[in-house]
PDB file of C-alpha atoms in Angstrom:
ATOM      1  CA  MET A   5     -32.004 103.862 -81.657  1.00 35.00           C
ATOM      2  CA  ARG A   6     -29.002 104.750 -79.791  1.00 33.00           C
ATOM      3  CA  LEU A   7     -31.241 104.973 -76.735  1.00 33.00           C
ATOM      4  CA  VAL A   8     -32.271 101.370 -77.217  1.00 34.00           C
ATOM      5  CA  TYR A   9     -28.561 100.211 -77.518  1.00 35.00           C
ATOM      6  CA  ARG A  10     -27.630 102.243 -74.471  1.00 36.00           C
ATOM      7  CA  THR A  11     -30.492 100.842 -72.492  1.00 37.00           C
ATOM      8  CA  ALA A  12     -29.536  97.171 -73.595  1.00 37.00           C
ATOM      9  CA  ALA A  13     -25.929  98.010 -72.517  1.00 34.00           C
ATOM     10  CA  VAL A  14     -26.846  99.258 -69.072  1.00 33.00           C
ATOM     11  CA  VAL A  15     -29.056  96.156 -68.555  1.00 34.00           C
ATOM     12  CA  THR A  16     -26.026  93.954 -69.620  1.00 37.00           C
ATOM     13  CA  VAL A  17     -23.655  95.566 -67.330  1.00 33.00           C
ATOM     14  CA  VAL A  18     -26.155  95.385 -64.422  1.00 32.00           C
ATOM     15  CA  ALA A  19     -26.643  91.767 -65.033  1.00 36.00           C
ATOM     16  CA  ALA A  20     -22.922  91.084 -65.202  1.00 37.00           C
ATOM     17  CA  VAL A  21     -22.415  92.897 -61.843  1.00 34.00           C
ATOM     18  CA  GLY A  22     -25.215  90.810 -60.423  1.00 40.00           C
ATOM     19  CA  VAL A  23     -23.501  87.769 -61.558  1.00 33.00           C
ATOM     20  CA  VAL A  24     -20.180  88.703 -60.059  1.00 31.00           C
ATOM     21  CA  THR A  25     -21.968  89.724 -56.729  1.00 34.00           C
ATOM     22  CA  ALA A  26     -23.792  86.459 -56.620  1.00 33.00           C
ATOM     23  CA  ALA A  27     -20.449  84.617 -57.245  1.00 32.00           C
ATOM     24  CA  VAL A  28     -18.976  86.464 -54.211  1.00 32.00           C
ATOM     25  CA  VAL A  29     -21.884  85.742 -51.965  1.00 31.00           C
ATOM     26  CA  VAL A  30     -21.876  82.145 -52.804  1.00 35.00           C
ATOM     27  CA  THR A  31     -18.123  81.727 -52.247  1.00 35.00           C
ATOM     28  CA  ARG A  32     -18.321  83.480 -48.807  1.00 36.00           C
ATOM     29  CA  ASP A  33     -21.510  81.972 -47.356  1.00 38.00           C
ATOM     30  CA  ASP A  34     -21.616  78.288 -48.764  1.00 37.00           C
ATOM     31  CA  PRO A  35     -19.638  76.005 -46.280  1.00 36.00           C
ATOM     32  CA  GLY A  36     -19.434  73.372 -49.092  1.00 38.00           C
ATOM     33  CA  GLN A  37     -17.538  75.888 -51.166  1.00 37.00           C
ATOM     34  CA  ALA A  38     -15.147  77.000 -48.337  1.00 37.00           C
ATOM     35  CA  ALA A  39     -11.524  76.716 -48.990  1.00 37.00           C
ATOM     36  CA  ALA A  40     -10.522  73.122 -47.971  1.00 38.00           C
ATOM     37  CA  ALA A  41      -8.686  72.736 -44.583  1.00 39.00           C
ATOM     38  CA  PRO A  42      -5.420  70.956 -44.737  1.00 43.00           C
ATOM     39  CA  ALA A  43      -5.890  67.144 -44.901  1.00 42.00           C
ATOM     40  CA  PRO A  44      -5.184  65.594 -41.480  1.00 42.00           C
ATOM     41  CA  LYS A  45      -2.131  63.410 -41.283  1.00 44.00           C
ATOM     42  CA  ALA A  46      -2.741  59.685 -41.541  1.00 43.00           C
ATOM     43  CA  ASP A  47      -2.239  57.604 -38.564  1.00 43.00           C
ATOM     44  CA  PRO A  48       0.715  55.466 -39.512  1.00 42.00           C
ATOM     45  CA  VAL A  49      -0.536  52.440 -37.553  1.00 40.00           C
ATOM     46  CA  THR A  50      -3.968  52.575 -39.346  1.00 37.00           C
ATOM     47  CA  VAL A  51      -2.438  53.002 -42.754  1.00 34.00           C
ATOM     48  CA  ALA A  52      -0.107  50.063 -42.178  1.00 38.00           C
ATOM     49  CA  ALA A  53      -3.017  47.903 -41.028  1.00 38.00           C
ATOM     50  CA  THR A  54      -5.076  48.997 -44.038  1.00 38.00           C
ATOM     51  CA  THR A  55      -2.626  48.725 -46.749  1.00 41.00           C
ATOM     52  CA  ALA A  56      -0.847  45.480 -45.888  1.00 45.00           C
ATOM     53  CA  PRO A  57      -1.407  43.361 -42.802  1.00 48.00           C
ATOM     54  CA  ALA A  58       1.608  42.962 -40.694  1.00 49.00           C
ATOM     55  CA  PRO A  59       2.973  39.383 -40.755  1.00 49.00           C
ATOM     56  CA  SER A  60       1.772  37.110 -37.942  1.00 50.00           C
ATOM     57  CA  PRO A  61       4.376  36.778 -35.234  1.00 51.00           C
ATOM     58  CA  SER A  62       5.861  33.320 -34.867  1.00 48.00           C
ATOM     59  CA  PRO A  63       3.967  31.571 -31.859  1.00 48.00           C
ATOM     60  CA  VAL A  64       5.914  31.875 -28.715  1.00 49.00           C
ATOM     61  CA  LEU A  65       5.902  28.528 -26.856  1.00 47.00           C
ATOM     62  CA  PRO A  66       5.918  28.887 -22.985  1.00 48.00           C
ATOM     63  CA  SER A  67       9.104  28.166 -21.380  1.00 47.00           C
ATOM     64  CA  PRO A  68       8.915  24.765 -19.621  1.00 45.00           C
ATOM     65  CA  SER A  69       8.047  25.032 -15.940  1.00 45.00           C
ATOM     66  CA  PRO A  70      10.938  23.950 -13.718  1.00 43.00           C
ATOM     67  CA  SER A  71      10.366  20.441 -12.416  1.00 42.00           C
ATOM     68  CA  PRO A  72       9.253  20.787  -8.704  1.00 41.00           C
ATOM     69  CA  SER A  73      11.586  19.567  -6.173  1.00 44.00           C
ATOM     70  CA  VAL A  74      10.655  16.207  -4.811  1.00 44.00           C
ATOM     71  CA  SER A  75       9.308  16.701  -1.190  1.00 50.00           C
ATOM     72  CA  PRO A  76       9.963  14.200   1.621  1.00 52.00           C
ATOM     73  CA  LEU A  77       6.334  13.538   1.531  1.00 51.00           C
ATOM     74  CA  SER A  78       5.980  12.322  -2.060  1.00 66.00           C
ATOM     75  CA  THR A  79       9.330  10.428  -1.582  1.00 91.00           C
ATOM     76  CA  ALA A  80       7.782   8.591   1.489  1.00 92.00           C
ATOM     77  CA  MET A  81       4.780   7.634  -0.627  1.00 94.00           C
ATOM     78  CA  THR A  82       6.974   6.584  -3.587  1.00 94.00           C
ATOM     79  CA  ASP A  83       9.086   4.390  -1.326  1.00 94.00           C
ATOM     80  CA  ALA A  84       5.965   2.875   0.330  1.00 94.00           C
ATOM     81  CA  LEU A  85       4.413   1.982  -2.910  1.00 94.00           C
ATOM     82  CA  ASP A  86       7.640   0.373  -4.118  1.00 95.00           C
ATOM     83  CA  ASP A  87       7.732  -1.744  -0.882  1.00 96.00           C
ATOM     84  CA  PRO A  88       6.787  -5.317  -1.811  1.00 97.00           C
ATOM     85  CA  ARG A  89       5.731  -5.989   1.910  1.00 97.00           C
ATOM     86  CA  VAL A  90       2.771  -3.563   1.499  1.00 97.00           C
ATOM     87  CA  PRO A  91       0.279  -3.674  -1.438  1.00 97.00           C
ATOM     88  CA  GLU A  92      -1.765  -0.612  -2.421  1.00 95.00           C
ATOM     89  CA  LEU A  93      -4.840   0.035  -0.608  1.00 96.00           C
ATOM     90  CA  PRO A  94      -8.117  -1.389  -2.354  1.00 92.00           C
ATOM     91  CA  ASP A  95     -10.059   1.206  -4.110  1.00 91.00           C
ATOM     92  CA  ALA A  96     -13.377   0.011  -2.774  1.00 92.00           C
ATOM     93  CA  GLN A  97     -14.210   0.867   0.844  1.00 94.00           C
ATOM     94  CA  GLU A  98     -15.105  -1.860   3.338  1.00 96.00           C
ATOM     95  CA  LYS A  99     -15.787  -1.716   7.039  1.00 97.00           C
ATOM     96  CA  LEU A 100     -13.650  -3.610   9.592  1.00 98.00           C
ATOM     97  CA  ARG A 101     -14.670  -7.205   9.813  1.00 97.00           C
ATOM     98  CA  THR A 102     -16.369  -8.491  12.992  1.00 97.00           C
ATOM     99  CA  PHE A 103     -14.218 -10.972  14.849  1.00 97.00           C
ATOM    100  CA  ALA A 104     -15.545 -13.963  16.663  1.00 94.00           C
ATOM    101  CA  GLY A 105     -15.168 -14.374  20.409  1.00 92.00           C
ATOM    102  CA  LYS A 106     -15.775 -12.535  23.556  1.00 94.00           C
ATOM    103  CA  ALA A 107     -14.454  -9.040  24.177  1.00 94.00           C
ATOM    104  CA  ALA A 108     -12.344  -8.234  27.166  1.00 96.00           C
ATOM    105  CA  LYS A 109     -14.108  -6.097  29.985  1.00 96.00           C
ATOM    106  CA  ILE A 110     -13.425  -2.468  29.972  1.00 97.00           C
ATOM    107  CA  ARG A 111     -11.673  -0.741  33.014  1.00 95.00           C
ATOM    108  CA  GLY A 112     -12.390   2.981  32.083  1.00 96.00           C
ATOM    109  CA  SER A 113     -10.574   4.658  29.339  1.00 97.00           C
ATOM    110  CA  ILE A 114      -7.187   5.829  28.285  1.00 98.00           C
ATOM    111  CA  LYS A 115      -7.231   9.627  27.716  1.00 98.00           C
ATOM    112  CA  ASP A 116      -4.226  10.250  25.491  1.00 98.00           C
ATOM    113  CA  ARG A 117      -4.070  14.012  25.557  1.00 97.00           C
ATOM    114  CA  ARG A 118      -0.742  14.156  23.574  1.00 97.00           C
ATOM    115  CA  SER A 119      -2.575  12.524  20.632  1.00 98.00           C
ATOM    116  CA  GLY A 120      -6.027  14.063  21.372  1.00 98.00           C
ATOM    117  CA  VAL A 121      -8.081  10.844  21.520  1.00 98.00           C
ATOM    118  CA  ALA A 122      -9.494   8.435  24.228  1.00 98.00           C
ATOM    119  CA  PHE A 123     -10.264   4.801  23.935  1.00 98.00           C
ATOM    120  CA  PRO A 124     -10.881   1.783  26.158  1.00 98.00           C
ATOM    121  CA  ARG A 125      -8.489   0.579  28.771  1.00 98.00           C
ATOM    122  CA  PHE A 126      -8.998  -3.218  28.987  1.00 98.00           C
ATOM    123  CA  ALA A 127      -9.071  -5.432  32.182  1.00 95.00           C
ATOM    124  CA  GLY A 128      -8.265  -9.052  32.120  1.00 92.00           C
ATOM    125  CA  ASP A 129      -5.335 -10.147  30.199  1.00 95.00           C
ATOM    126  CA  TRP A 130      -4.388  -6.632  29.125  1.00 97.00           C
ATOM    127  CA  ASP A 131      -1.974  -4.726  31.243  1.00 97.00           C
ATOM    128  CA  LEU A 132      -0.801  -1.104  31.098  1.00 96.00           C
ATOM    129  CA  ALA A 133       2.950  -0.913  30.113  1.00 96.00           C
ATOM    130  CA  SER A 134       5.550   1.731  29.954  1.00 95.00           C
ATOM    131  CA  ALA A 135       4.227   4.062  27.080  1.00 96.00           C
ATOM    132  CA  SER A 136       7.621   4.975  25.622  1.00 93.00           C
ATOM    133  CA  PRO A 137       8.227   5.635  22.584  1.00 93.00           C
ATOM    134  CA  PHE A 138       4.370   5.914  22.344  1.00 97.00           C
ATOM    135  CA  ALA A 139       1.883   8.111  24.209  1.00 98.00           C
ATOM    136  CA  SER A 140       0.080   5.004  25.721  1.00 98.00           C
ATOM    137  CA  ARG A 141       0.634   1.202  25.608  1.00 98.00           C
ATOM    138  CA  GLN A 142      -1.375  -1.899  26.743  1.00 98.00           C
ATOM    139  CA  LEU A 143       0.136  -5.362  26.239  1.00 98.00           C
ATOM    140  CA  LEU A 144      -1.227  -8.955  26.389  1.00 98.00           C
ATOM    141  CA  PRO A 145       0.953 -11.560  28.400  1.00 96.00           C
ATOM    142  CA  LYS A 146       4.071 -12.854  26.975  1.00 94.00           C
ATOM    143  CA  VAL A 147       3.735 -15.908  24.602  1.00 90.00           C
ATOM    144  CA  LYS A 148       6.096 -18.798  25.453  1.00 87.00           C
ATOM    145  CA  GLY A 149       8.674 -19.221  22.715  1.00 80.00           C
ATOM    146  CA  SER A 150       7.890 -15.965  21.008  1.00 82.00           C
ATOM    147  CA  ALA A 151       8.997 -12.486  21.772  1.00 83.00           C
ATOM    148  CA  TYR A 152       5.898 -11.151  20.123  1.00 91.00           C
ATOM    149  CA  ARG A 153       2.512 -10.542  21.728  1.00 96.00           C
ATOM    150  CA  GLY A 154      -0.524  -8.549  21.435  1.00 97.00           C
ATOM    151  CA  MET A 155      -0.239  -4.675  21.790  1.00 98.00           C
ATOM    152  CA  LEU A 156      -2.453  -1.653  21.714  1.00 98.00           C
ATOM    153  CA  VAL A 157      -0.800   1.753  21.453  1.00 98.00           C
ATOM    154  CA  SER A 158      -1.617   5.354  20.663  1.00 98.00           C
ATOM    155  CA  CYS A 159       0.352   8.382  19.618  1.00 98.00           C
ATOM    156  CA  PRO A 160       0.505  11.259  17.285  1.00 98.00           C
ATOM    157  CA  VAL A 161       1.128   9.644  13.844  1.00 98.00           C
ATOM    158  CA  PRO A 162       4.909   9.051  13.724  1.00 96.00           C
ATOM    159  CA  ILE A 163       5.505   9.602  10.117  1.00 95.00           C
ATOM    160  CA  GLU A 164       5.163  12.678   7.869  1.00 92.00           C
ATOM    161  CA  VAL A 165       1.730  13.720   7.285  1.00 95.00           C
ATOM    162  CA  GLN A 166       0.564  13.633   3.583  1.00 96.00           C
ATOM    163  CA  ASP A 167      -1.867  15.930   1.956  1.00 94.00           C
ATOM    164  CA  ASP A 168      -4.418  13.138   1.750  1.00 96.00           C
ATOM    165  CA  LEU A 169      -5.452  11.467   5.078  1.00 97.00           C
ATOM    166  CA  LYS A 170      -5.704   8.064   3.207  1.00 97.00           C
ATOM    167  CA  ASP A 171      -2.042   8.289   2.140  1.00 97.00           C
ATOM    168  CA  THR A 172      -0.960   9.116   5.815  1.00 97.00           C
ATOM    169  CA  ALA A 173      -2.942   6.106   7.029  1.00 98.00           C
ATOM    170  CA  PHE A 174      -1.358   3.979   4.370  1.00 98.00           C
ATOM    171  CA  LEU A 175       2.209   5.028   5.553  1.00 98.00           C
ATOM    172  CA  ALA A 176       1.247   4.572   9.271  1.00 98.00           C
ATOM    173  CA  ALA A 177       0.155   0.952   8.549  1.00 98.00           C
ATOM    174  CA  ARG A 178       3.491   0.306   6.877  1.00 98.00           C
ATOM    175  CA  TRP A 179       5.191   1.830   9.812  1.00 98.00           C
ATOM    176  CA  THR A 180       3.578  -0.636  12.205  1.00 98.00           C
ATOM    177  CA  LEU A 181       5.686  -3.512  10.514  1.00 98.00           C
ATOM    178  CA  ASN A 182       8.489  -2.147  12.575  1.00 96.00           C
ATOM    179  CA  HIS A 183       6.528  -3.754  15.552  1.00 95.00           C
ATOM    180  CA  HIS A 184       6.156  -7.096  14.034  1.00 96.00           C
ATOM    181  CA  PRO A 185       8.612  -9.948  13.469  1.00 93.00           C
ATOM    182  CA  ALA A 186      11.093  -9.282  10.650  1.00 94.00           C
ATOM    183  CA  GLY A 187      10.061 -10.023   7.079  1.00 95.00           C
ATOM    184  CA  ALA A 188       6.492  -9.317   8.059  1.00 97.00           C
ATOM    185  CA  THR A 189       4.054  -8.418   5.119  1.00 98.00           C
ATOM    186  CA  ILE A 190       0.669  -6.938   5.051  1.00 98.00           C
ATOM    187  CA  LYS A 191      -2.621  -8.137   3.488  1.00 98.00           C
ATOM    188  CA  TRP A 192      -5.454  -5.713   3.550  1.00 98.00           C
ATOM    189  CA  THR A 193      -8.762  -6.909   4.883  1.00 98.00           C
ATOM    190  CA  SER A 194     -10.673  -3.590   4.974  1.00 98.00           C
ATOM    191  CA  ALA A 195     -10.303   0.254   4.354  1.00 98.00           C
ATOM    192  CA  ASP A 196     -13.000   2.542   5.725  1.00 98.00           C
ATOM    193  CA  LEU A 197     -13.258   6.355   5.514  1.00 98.00           C
ATOM    194  CA  THR A 198     -15.439   7.341   8.440  1.00 98.00           C
ATOM    195  CA  GLU A 199     -15.988  10.008  11.054  1.00 97.00           C
ATOM    196  CA  ILE A 200     -15.040   9.847  14.630  1.00 98.00           C
ATOM    197  CA  ASP A 201     -16.774  12.593  16.694  1.00 97.00           C
ATOM    198  CA  ASP A 202     -17.320  14.453  13.381  1.00 97.00           C
ATOM    199  CA  HIS A 203     -13.624  14.319  12.547  1.00 98.00           C
ATOM    200  CA  PRO A 204     -12.462  12.530   9.380  1.00 98.00           C
ATOM    201  CA  ALA A 205     -10.849   9.073  10.000  1.00 98.00           C
ATOM    202  CA  TRP A 206      -9.506   6.142   8.247  1.00 98.00           C
ATOM    203  CA  VAL A 207      -9.822   2.798   9.843  1.00 98.00           C
ATOM    204  CA  LEU A 208      -7.644   0.169   8.029  1.00 98.00           C
ATOM    205  CA  GLY A 209      -7.714  -3.574   8.876  1.00 98.00           C
ATOM    206  CA  TYR A 210      -5.190  -6.068   7.822  1.00 98.00           C
ATOM    207  CA  ASP A 211      -3.536  -9.350   8.488  1.00 98.00           C
ATOM    208  CA  VAL A 212       0.284  -9.428   9.046  1.00 98.00           C
ATOM    209  CA  ASN A 213       1.958 -12.620   7.877  1.00 98.00           C
ATOM    210  CA  TYR A 214       5.450 -13.589   9.157  1.00 96.00           C
ATOM    211  CA  THR A 215       7.671 -16.535  10.015  1.00 94.00           C
ATOM    212  CA  ILE A 216       8.863 -17.469  13.493  1.00 90.00           C
ATOM    213  CA  LYS A 217      11.312 -20.296  13.856  1.00 88.00           C
ATOM    214  CA  GLY A 218      10.400 -21.681  10.541  1.00 91.00           C
ATOM    215  CA  ASP A 219       6.480 -21.601  11.202  1.00 92.00           C
ATOM    216  CA  LYS A 220       4.277 -19.398   9.152  1.00 95.00           C
ATOM    217  CA  ARG A 221       2.226 -17.240  11.561  1.00 95.00           C
ATOM    218  CA  LYS A 222      -0.258 -14.518  11.326  1.00 96.00           C
ATOM    219  CA  SER A 223      -1.654 -11.470  13.341  1.00 98.00           C
ATOM    220  CA  ALA A 224      -4.731  -9.538  13.022  1.00 98.00           C
ATOM    221  CA  ALA A 225      -4.230  -5.850  13.107  1.00 98.00           C
ATOM    222  CA  ALA A 226      -6.084  -2.474  12.644  1.00 98.00           C
ATOM    223  CA  ILE A 227      -5.248   1.181  12.822  1.00 98.00           C
ATOM    224  CA  ALA A 228      -7.388   4.208  13.183  1.00 98.00           C
ATOM    225  CA  LEU A 229      -6.035   7.546  11.885  1.00 98.00           C
ATOM    226  CA  VAL A 230      -8.116  10.430  13.244  1.00 98.00           C
ATOM    227  CA  ASP A 231      -7.704  13.980  11.961  1.00 98.00           C
ATOM    228  CA  VAL A 232      -7.840  15.642  15.410  1.00 97.00           C
ATOM    229  CA  PRO A 233      -7.745  19.452  15.685  1.00 92.00           C
ATOM    230  CA  ASP A 234      -4.592  21.546  16.117  1.00 88.00           C
ATOM    231  CA  SER A 235      -2.256  18.575  16.121  1.00 91.00           C
ATOM    232  CA  LYS A 236      -0.904  15.690  13.741  1.00 96.00           C
ATOM    233  CA  PRO A 237      -3.514  13.053  13.278  1.00 98.00           C
ATOM    234  CA  ALA A 238      -3.932  10.580  16.111  1.00 98.00           C
ATOM    235  CA  LEU A 239      -2.949   6.953  15.648  1.00 98.00           C
ATOM    236  CA  VAL A 240      -4.481   4.117  17.500  1.00 98.00           C
ATOM    237  CA  PHE A 241      -2.947   0.790  16.606  1.00 98.00           C
ATOM    238  CA  ILE A 242      -3.759  -2.752  17.760  1.00 98.00           C
ATOM    239  CA  SER A 243      -2.216  -6.087  16.741  1.00 98.00           C
ATOM    240  CA  VAL A 244      -3.056  -9.588  18.071  1.00 98.00           C
ATOM    241  CA  PRO A 245      -1.159 -12.611  17.174  1.00 97.00           C
ATOM    242  CA  ASP A 246      -2.876 -15.869  16.236  1.00 96.00           C
ATOM    243  CA  SER A 247      -1.347 -17.396  19.430  1.00 95.00           C
ATOM    244  CA  GLN A 248      -3.708 -15.125  21.329  1.00 96.00           C
ATOM    245  CA  LYS A 249      -6.613 -15.115  18.946  1.00 96.00           C
ATOM    246  CA  LYS A 250      -9.097 -15.246  21.816  1.00 96.00           C
ATOM    247  CA  SER A 251      -8.413 -11.478  22.004  1.00 97.00           C
ATOM    248  CA  TYR A 252      -9.187 -10.805  18.372  1.00 98.00           C
ATOM    249  CA  ARG A 253     -12.546  -9.394  19.296  1.00 98.00           C
ATOM    250  CA  ASP A 254     -10.929  -6.665  21.245  1.00 98.00           C
ATOM    251  CA  ILE A 255      -9.937  -5.089  17.968  1.00 98.00           C
ATOM    252  CA  ASN A 256     -13.631  -4.396  17.212  1.00 98.00           C
ATOM    253  CA  THR A 257     -14.012  -2.800  20.648  1.00 98.00           C
ATOM    254  CA  VAL A 258     -11.133  -0.363  20.320  1.00 98.00           C
ATOM    255  CA  MET A 259     -11.955   0.840  16.819  1.00 98.00           C
ATOM    256  CA  SER A 260     -15.614   1.334  17.674  1.00 98.00           C
ATOM    257  CA  LYS A 261     -15.045   3.305  20.780  1.00 98.00           C
ATOM    258  CA  ILE A 262     -12.418   5.867  20.008  1.00 98.00           C
ATOM    259  CA  LYS A 263     -13.306   9.397  21.015  1.00 98.00           C
ATOM    260  CA  VAL A 264     -11.915  12.746  20.134  1.00 98.00           C
ATOM    261  CA  LEU A 265     -10.840  14.811  23.372  1.00 97.00           C
TER     262      LEU A 265
END
């Protein structure tokens, strides 16, 4: 009987040892039961974003840009648009009108190298004259009782060049009033964006109205403003008073025969 109890006791001890050994083995080999590593420190930015969103910053309005200084070019246009003598150019484009009459004969060409263009030199009533202050000048005979007569001149455009060639042409036409009787006003008859020898050009046609000795008079006029290379745009300007209207057709001749040198 004692043998039985001893045998049972031995079995019990062996079993207990086995359990302890198994526990030790499990503790050493099972990565799931390994001692926990110290918890990583929480990223403070992440925690702050997770726990309570930061208040939205007040919108920052951009500082107002300083007003650009007014350039002489924009001032020139502003002054011109405020000038009651010169209305704004029409939005619609229209080619120069064809004048009646017989054109003057041509005696070669004027090669204005200062301006970069060439155009007809007329025979007949037209005479070459002293160019100053222009680069070239042709004149019709004097008119009895008037200091004003037909003229054809060329020069590099004598006003500040604008970013837009059309604006420069507008200012150039306004400038031609300096060569008409005092108080003259412009009435547009055409405005044509074209090309002369593959160079952009504006051809503007207009009537100039004025008074001489109490009589209302009128001249037909036109300018071509040509964007020539490596220089200010070239200006070709012709004006013929109604007292010399037989030369009106020469306006068409000049404007149709301008060449770029």
